[in-house]
Coordinates of C-alpha atoms in Angstrom, one line a residue:
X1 CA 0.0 0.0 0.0
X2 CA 2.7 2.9 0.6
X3 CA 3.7 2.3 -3.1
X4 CA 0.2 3.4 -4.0
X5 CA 0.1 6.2 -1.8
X6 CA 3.8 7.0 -3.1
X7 CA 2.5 7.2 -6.8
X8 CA -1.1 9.0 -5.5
X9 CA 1.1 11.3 -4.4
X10 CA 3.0 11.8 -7.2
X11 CA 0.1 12.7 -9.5
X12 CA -0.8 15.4 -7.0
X13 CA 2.6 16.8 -7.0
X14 CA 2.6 16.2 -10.8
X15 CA 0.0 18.5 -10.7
X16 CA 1.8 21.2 -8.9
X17 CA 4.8 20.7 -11.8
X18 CA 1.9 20.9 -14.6
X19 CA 1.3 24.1 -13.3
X20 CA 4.6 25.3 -13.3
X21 CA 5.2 23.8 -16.8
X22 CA 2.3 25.9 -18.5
X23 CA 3.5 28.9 -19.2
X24 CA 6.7 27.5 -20.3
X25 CA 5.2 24.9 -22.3
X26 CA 3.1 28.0 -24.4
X27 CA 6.6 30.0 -24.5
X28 CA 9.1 27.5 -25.3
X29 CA 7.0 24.7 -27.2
X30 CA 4.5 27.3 -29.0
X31 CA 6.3 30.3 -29.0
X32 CA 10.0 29.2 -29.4
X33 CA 10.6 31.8 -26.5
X34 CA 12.8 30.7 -23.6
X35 CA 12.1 32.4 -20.6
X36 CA 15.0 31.9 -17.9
X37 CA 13.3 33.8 -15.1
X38 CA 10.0 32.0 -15.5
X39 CA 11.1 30.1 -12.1
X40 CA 11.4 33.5 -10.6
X41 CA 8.6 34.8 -11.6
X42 CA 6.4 31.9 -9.9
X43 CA 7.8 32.9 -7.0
X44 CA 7.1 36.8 -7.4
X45 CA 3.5 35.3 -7.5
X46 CA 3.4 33.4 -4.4
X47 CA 5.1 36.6 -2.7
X48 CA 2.3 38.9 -4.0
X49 CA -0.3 36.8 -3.5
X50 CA 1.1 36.6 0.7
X51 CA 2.0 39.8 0.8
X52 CA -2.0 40.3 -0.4
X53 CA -3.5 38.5 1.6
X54 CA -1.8 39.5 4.7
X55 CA -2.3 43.5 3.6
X56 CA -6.0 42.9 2.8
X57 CA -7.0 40.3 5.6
X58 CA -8.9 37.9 2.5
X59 CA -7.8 34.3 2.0
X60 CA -4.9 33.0 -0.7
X61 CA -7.4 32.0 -3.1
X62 CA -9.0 35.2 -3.1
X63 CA -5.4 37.0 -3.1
X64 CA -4.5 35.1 -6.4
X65 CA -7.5 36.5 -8.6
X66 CA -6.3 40.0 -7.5
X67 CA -2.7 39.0 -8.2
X68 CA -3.5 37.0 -11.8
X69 CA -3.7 40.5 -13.7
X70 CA -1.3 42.4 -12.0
X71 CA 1.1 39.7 -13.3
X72 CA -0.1 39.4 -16.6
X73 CA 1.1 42.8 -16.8
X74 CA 3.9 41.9 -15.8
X75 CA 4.6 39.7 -19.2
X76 CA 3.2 42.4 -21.0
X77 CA 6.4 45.0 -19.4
X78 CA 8.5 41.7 -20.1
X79 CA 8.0 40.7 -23.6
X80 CA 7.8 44.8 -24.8
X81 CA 10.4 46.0 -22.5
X82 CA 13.1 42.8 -22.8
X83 CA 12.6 39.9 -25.0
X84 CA 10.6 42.0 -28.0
X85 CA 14.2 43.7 -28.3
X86 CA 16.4 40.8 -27.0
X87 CA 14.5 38.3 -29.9
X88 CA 15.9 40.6 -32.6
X89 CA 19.2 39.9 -31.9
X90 CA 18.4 36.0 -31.6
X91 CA 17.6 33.1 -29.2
X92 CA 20.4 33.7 -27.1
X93 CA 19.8 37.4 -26.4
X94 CA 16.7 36.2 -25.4
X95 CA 18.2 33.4 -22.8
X96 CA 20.5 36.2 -21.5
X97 CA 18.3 39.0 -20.8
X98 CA 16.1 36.5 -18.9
X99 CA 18.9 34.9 -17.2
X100 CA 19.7 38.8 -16.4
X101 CA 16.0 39.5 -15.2
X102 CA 15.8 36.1 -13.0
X103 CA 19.2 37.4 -11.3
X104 CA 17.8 40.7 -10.2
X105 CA 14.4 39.2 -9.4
X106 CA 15.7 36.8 -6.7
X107 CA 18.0 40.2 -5.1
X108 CA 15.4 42.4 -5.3
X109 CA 13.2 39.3 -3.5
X110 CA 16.0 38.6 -1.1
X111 CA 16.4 42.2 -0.2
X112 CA 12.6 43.1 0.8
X113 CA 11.4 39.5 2.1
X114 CA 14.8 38.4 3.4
X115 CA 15.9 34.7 2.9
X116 CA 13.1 33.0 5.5
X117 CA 11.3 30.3 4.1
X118 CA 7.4 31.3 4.7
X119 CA 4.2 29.5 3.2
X120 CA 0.5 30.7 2.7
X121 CA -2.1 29.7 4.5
X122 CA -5.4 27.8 3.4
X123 CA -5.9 26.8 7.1
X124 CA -7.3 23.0 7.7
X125 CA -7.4 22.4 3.8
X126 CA -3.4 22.1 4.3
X127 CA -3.5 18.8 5.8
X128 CA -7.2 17.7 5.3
X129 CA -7.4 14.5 3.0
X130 CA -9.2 11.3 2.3
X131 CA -8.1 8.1 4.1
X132 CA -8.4 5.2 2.4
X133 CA -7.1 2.0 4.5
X134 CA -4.3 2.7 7.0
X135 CA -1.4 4.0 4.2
X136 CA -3.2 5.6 1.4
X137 CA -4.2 9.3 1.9
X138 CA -5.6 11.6 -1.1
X139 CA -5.2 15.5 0.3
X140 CA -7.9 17.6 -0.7
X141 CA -5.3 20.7 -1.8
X142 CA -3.7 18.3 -4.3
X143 CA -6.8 17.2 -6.1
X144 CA -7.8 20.7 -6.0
X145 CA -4.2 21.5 -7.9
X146 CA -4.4 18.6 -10.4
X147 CA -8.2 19.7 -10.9
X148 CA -6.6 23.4 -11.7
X149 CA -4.3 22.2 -13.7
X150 CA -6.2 20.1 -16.1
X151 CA -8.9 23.1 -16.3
X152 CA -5.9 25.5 -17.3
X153 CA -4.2 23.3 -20.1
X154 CA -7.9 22.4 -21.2
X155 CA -8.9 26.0 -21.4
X156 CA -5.5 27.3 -23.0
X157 CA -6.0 24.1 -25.7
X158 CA -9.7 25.4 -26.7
X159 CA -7.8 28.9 -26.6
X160 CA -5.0 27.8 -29.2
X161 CA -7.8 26.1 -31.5
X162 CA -10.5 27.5 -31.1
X163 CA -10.3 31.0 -31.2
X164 CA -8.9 33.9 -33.2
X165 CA -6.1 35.2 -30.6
X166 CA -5.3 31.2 -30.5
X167 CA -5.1 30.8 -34.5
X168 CA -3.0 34.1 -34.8
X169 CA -0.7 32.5 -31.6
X170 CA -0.1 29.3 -33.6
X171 CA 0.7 31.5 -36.8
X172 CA 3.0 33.4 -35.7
X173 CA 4.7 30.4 -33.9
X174 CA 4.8 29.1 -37.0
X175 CA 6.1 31.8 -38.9
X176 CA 6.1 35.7 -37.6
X177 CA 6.7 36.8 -41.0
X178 CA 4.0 35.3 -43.0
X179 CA 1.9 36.1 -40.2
X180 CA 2.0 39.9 -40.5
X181 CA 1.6 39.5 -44.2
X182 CA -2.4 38.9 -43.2
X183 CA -2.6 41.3 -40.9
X184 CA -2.1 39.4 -37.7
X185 CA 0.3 41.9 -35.6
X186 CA 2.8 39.6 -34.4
X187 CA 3.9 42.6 -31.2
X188 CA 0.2 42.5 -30.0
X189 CA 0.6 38.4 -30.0
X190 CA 3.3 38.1 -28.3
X191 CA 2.9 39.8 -25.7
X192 CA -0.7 38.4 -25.4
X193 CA 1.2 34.9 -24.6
X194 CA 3.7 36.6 -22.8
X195 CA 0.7 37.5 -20.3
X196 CA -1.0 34.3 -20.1
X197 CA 2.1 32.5 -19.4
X198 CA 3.3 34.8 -16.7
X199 CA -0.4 34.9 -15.1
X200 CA 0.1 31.5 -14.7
X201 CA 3.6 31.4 -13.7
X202 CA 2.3 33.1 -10.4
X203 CA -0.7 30.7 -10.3
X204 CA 1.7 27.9 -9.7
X205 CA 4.1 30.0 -7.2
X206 CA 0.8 30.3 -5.0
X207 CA 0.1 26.9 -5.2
X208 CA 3.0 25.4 -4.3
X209 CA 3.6 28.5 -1.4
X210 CA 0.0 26.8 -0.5
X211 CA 1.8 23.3 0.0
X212 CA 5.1 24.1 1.0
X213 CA 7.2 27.0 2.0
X214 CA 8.9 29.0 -0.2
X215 CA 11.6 31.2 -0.4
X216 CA 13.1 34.2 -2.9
X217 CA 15.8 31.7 -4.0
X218 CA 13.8 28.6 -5.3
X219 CA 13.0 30.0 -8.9
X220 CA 15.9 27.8 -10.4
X221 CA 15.0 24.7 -8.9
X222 CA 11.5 25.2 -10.3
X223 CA 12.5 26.5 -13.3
X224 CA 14.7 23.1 -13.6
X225 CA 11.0 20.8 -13.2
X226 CA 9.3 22.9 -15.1
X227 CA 11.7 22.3 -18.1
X228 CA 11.9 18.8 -17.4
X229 CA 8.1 18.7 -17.7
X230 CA 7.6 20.2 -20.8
X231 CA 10.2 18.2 -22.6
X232 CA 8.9 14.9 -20.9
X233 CA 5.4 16.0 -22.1
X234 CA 7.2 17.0 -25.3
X235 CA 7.1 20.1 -27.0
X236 CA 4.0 22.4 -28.0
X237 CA 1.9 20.1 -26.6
X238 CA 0.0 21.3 -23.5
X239 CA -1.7 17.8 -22.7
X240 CA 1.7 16.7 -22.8
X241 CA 2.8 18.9 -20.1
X242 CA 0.2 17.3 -17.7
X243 CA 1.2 14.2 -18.4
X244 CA 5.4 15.3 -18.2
X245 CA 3.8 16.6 -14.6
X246 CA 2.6 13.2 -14.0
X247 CA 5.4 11.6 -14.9
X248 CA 8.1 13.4 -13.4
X249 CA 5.9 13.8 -9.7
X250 CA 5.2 10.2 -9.9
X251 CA 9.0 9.2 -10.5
X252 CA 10.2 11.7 -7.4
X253 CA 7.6 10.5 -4.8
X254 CA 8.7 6.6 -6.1
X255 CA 12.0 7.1 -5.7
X256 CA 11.8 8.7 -2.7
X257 CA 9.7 5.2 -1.1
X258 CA 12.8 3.8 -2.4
X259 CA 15.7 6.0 -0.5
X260 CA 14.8 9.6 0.4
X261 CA 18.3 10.8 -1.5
X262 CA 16.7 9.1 -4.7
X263 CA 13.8 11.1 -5.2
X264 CA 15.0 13.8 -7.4
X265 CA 17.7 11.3 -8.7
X266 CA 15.0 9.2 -10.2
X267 CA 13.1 12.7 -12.1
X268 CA 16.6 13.4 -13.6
X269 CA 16.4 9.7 -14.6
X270 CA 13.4 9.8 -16.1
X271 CA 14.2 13.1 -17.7
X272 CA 17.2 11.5 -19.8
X273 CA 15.4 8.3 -20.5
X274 CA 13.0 10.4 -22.7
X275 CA 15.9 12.2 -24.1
X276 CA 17.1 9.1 -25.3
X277 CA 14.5 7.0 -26.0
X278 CA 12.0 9.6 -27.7
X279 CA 13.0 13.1 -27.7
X280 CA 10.0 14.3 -29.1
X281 CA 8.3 13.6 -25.9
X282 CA 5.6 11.7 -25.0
X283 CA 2.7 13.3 -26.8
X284 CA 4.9 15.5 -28.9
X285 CA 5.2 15.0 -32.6
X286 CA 8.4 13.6 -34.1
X287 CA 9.3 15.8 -36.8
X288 CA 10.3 14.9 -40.3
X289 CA 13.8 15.1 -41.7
X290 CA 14.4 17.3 -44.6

């Protein structure tokens, strides 16, 4: 039985890296934008959402509605004020000026919050779970985070197919160029994904900061899982990123029943098997040779 709970909860921390993954998986595998500071950025989120809830005396789930726009701004002041002008220049300028930004992020972090780990809190929902037997336990928050996260890859999927921001998203992924040559106004785009995947970057830093602490210097680490994820899942393919959540929570908390010091081991391992067994990804496409 504790290799069932061990995999149960993996999916619900898979659902936590889903999350995390989302916003990357529309930069990166959609886009072709890679975003060092995403990591950082999550944890901006969880920060505003405590340091809202505390100011305005409402609970974290409130908080993060208020915070959700306020950091889709943010990806707007990013993609127009860095990586519109970085991506000129190429790929790299792009993974430097975020490396840049995710630098001064976790300072600026450090220097208001201090380096104290902190969480938010959702009071009994924390801990409260469904017992099943004597060794499996299903927590409440983490079917409410795998229940998030498959609503927010569902809705950005309908987004990308079926709607006119979502055709003029996959057409300028596909080519910017061609794009502008029918009108679609490849500026207003990006910075339209640049929003949505930052919005949800700071949905996933309060929802981990709801199940464990955080702290201004985690961005990496996160940013790390949520890479894994998305190539895992494989690119462009946001189904794919739940399932890379899945996969890579479900390998952590296994390894883990095996020898504590194995639990991130055995996600690195899993990582590289998919490298070198399909590096398309799971669910992602294998692309023909020309």
């Amino acid at each position: 039985m504790n290799w069932i709970n061990a995999i149960v909860q993996g999916v619900m921390l898979g659902g936590v890296y889903a999350l995390f993954a989302c916003g990357l998986s529309l930069m990166f595998g959609v886009m072709r934008t890679v975003n060092l500071s995403h990591g950082d950025l999550a944890v901006l989120g969880a920060f505003l959402v405590a340091v809202v809830a505390a100011a305005v005396g409402i609970s974290p789930f409130f908080a993060v509605l208020l915070v959700l726009p306020v950091m889709g701004l943010v990806g707007v002041a990013l993609q127009r004020g860095i990586l519109s002008k970085a991506l000129r220049t190429g790929e790299m300028s792009s993974m430097l000026a975020t490396f840049g930004l995710a630098i001064v992020l976790q300072n600026v972090l450090l220097e208001i919050f201090s380096a104290d780990s902190r969480s938010l809190d959702v009071g009994s929902l924390s801990t409260a779970g469904l017992q099943l037997g004597s060794s499996v336990s299903i927590p409440y928050l983490g079917v409410l985070t795998v229940a998030v996260a498959v609503a927010l890859l569902g809705g950005l999927q309908l987004l990308l197919a079926r709607t006119g921001i979502g055709r003029a998203i996959r057409a300028t992924a596909a080519d910017a160029d061609t794009a502008e040559l029918v009108g679609i106004d490849s500026r207003r785009v990006y910075a339209w994904a640049a929003a949505i995947a930052v919005a949800t970057a700071g949905l996933a830093g309060a929802f981990f900061a709801m199940r464990s602490s955080f702290s201004p210097s985690m961005g990496p680490t996160q940013l790390l899982f949520a890479f894994e994820v998305v190539v895992i899942g494989g690119l462009g393919s946001l189904w794919g990123t739940l399932v890379g959540g899945m996969v890579l929570g479900v390998a952590q908390t296994v390894g883990a029943q095996v020898d504590p010091r194995f639990s991130i081991v055995a996600g690195h391992a899993v990582f590289l098997a998919v490298l070198a067994f399909r590096p398309q990804g799971l669910l992602g496409m294998r692309r023909s040779r020309t």
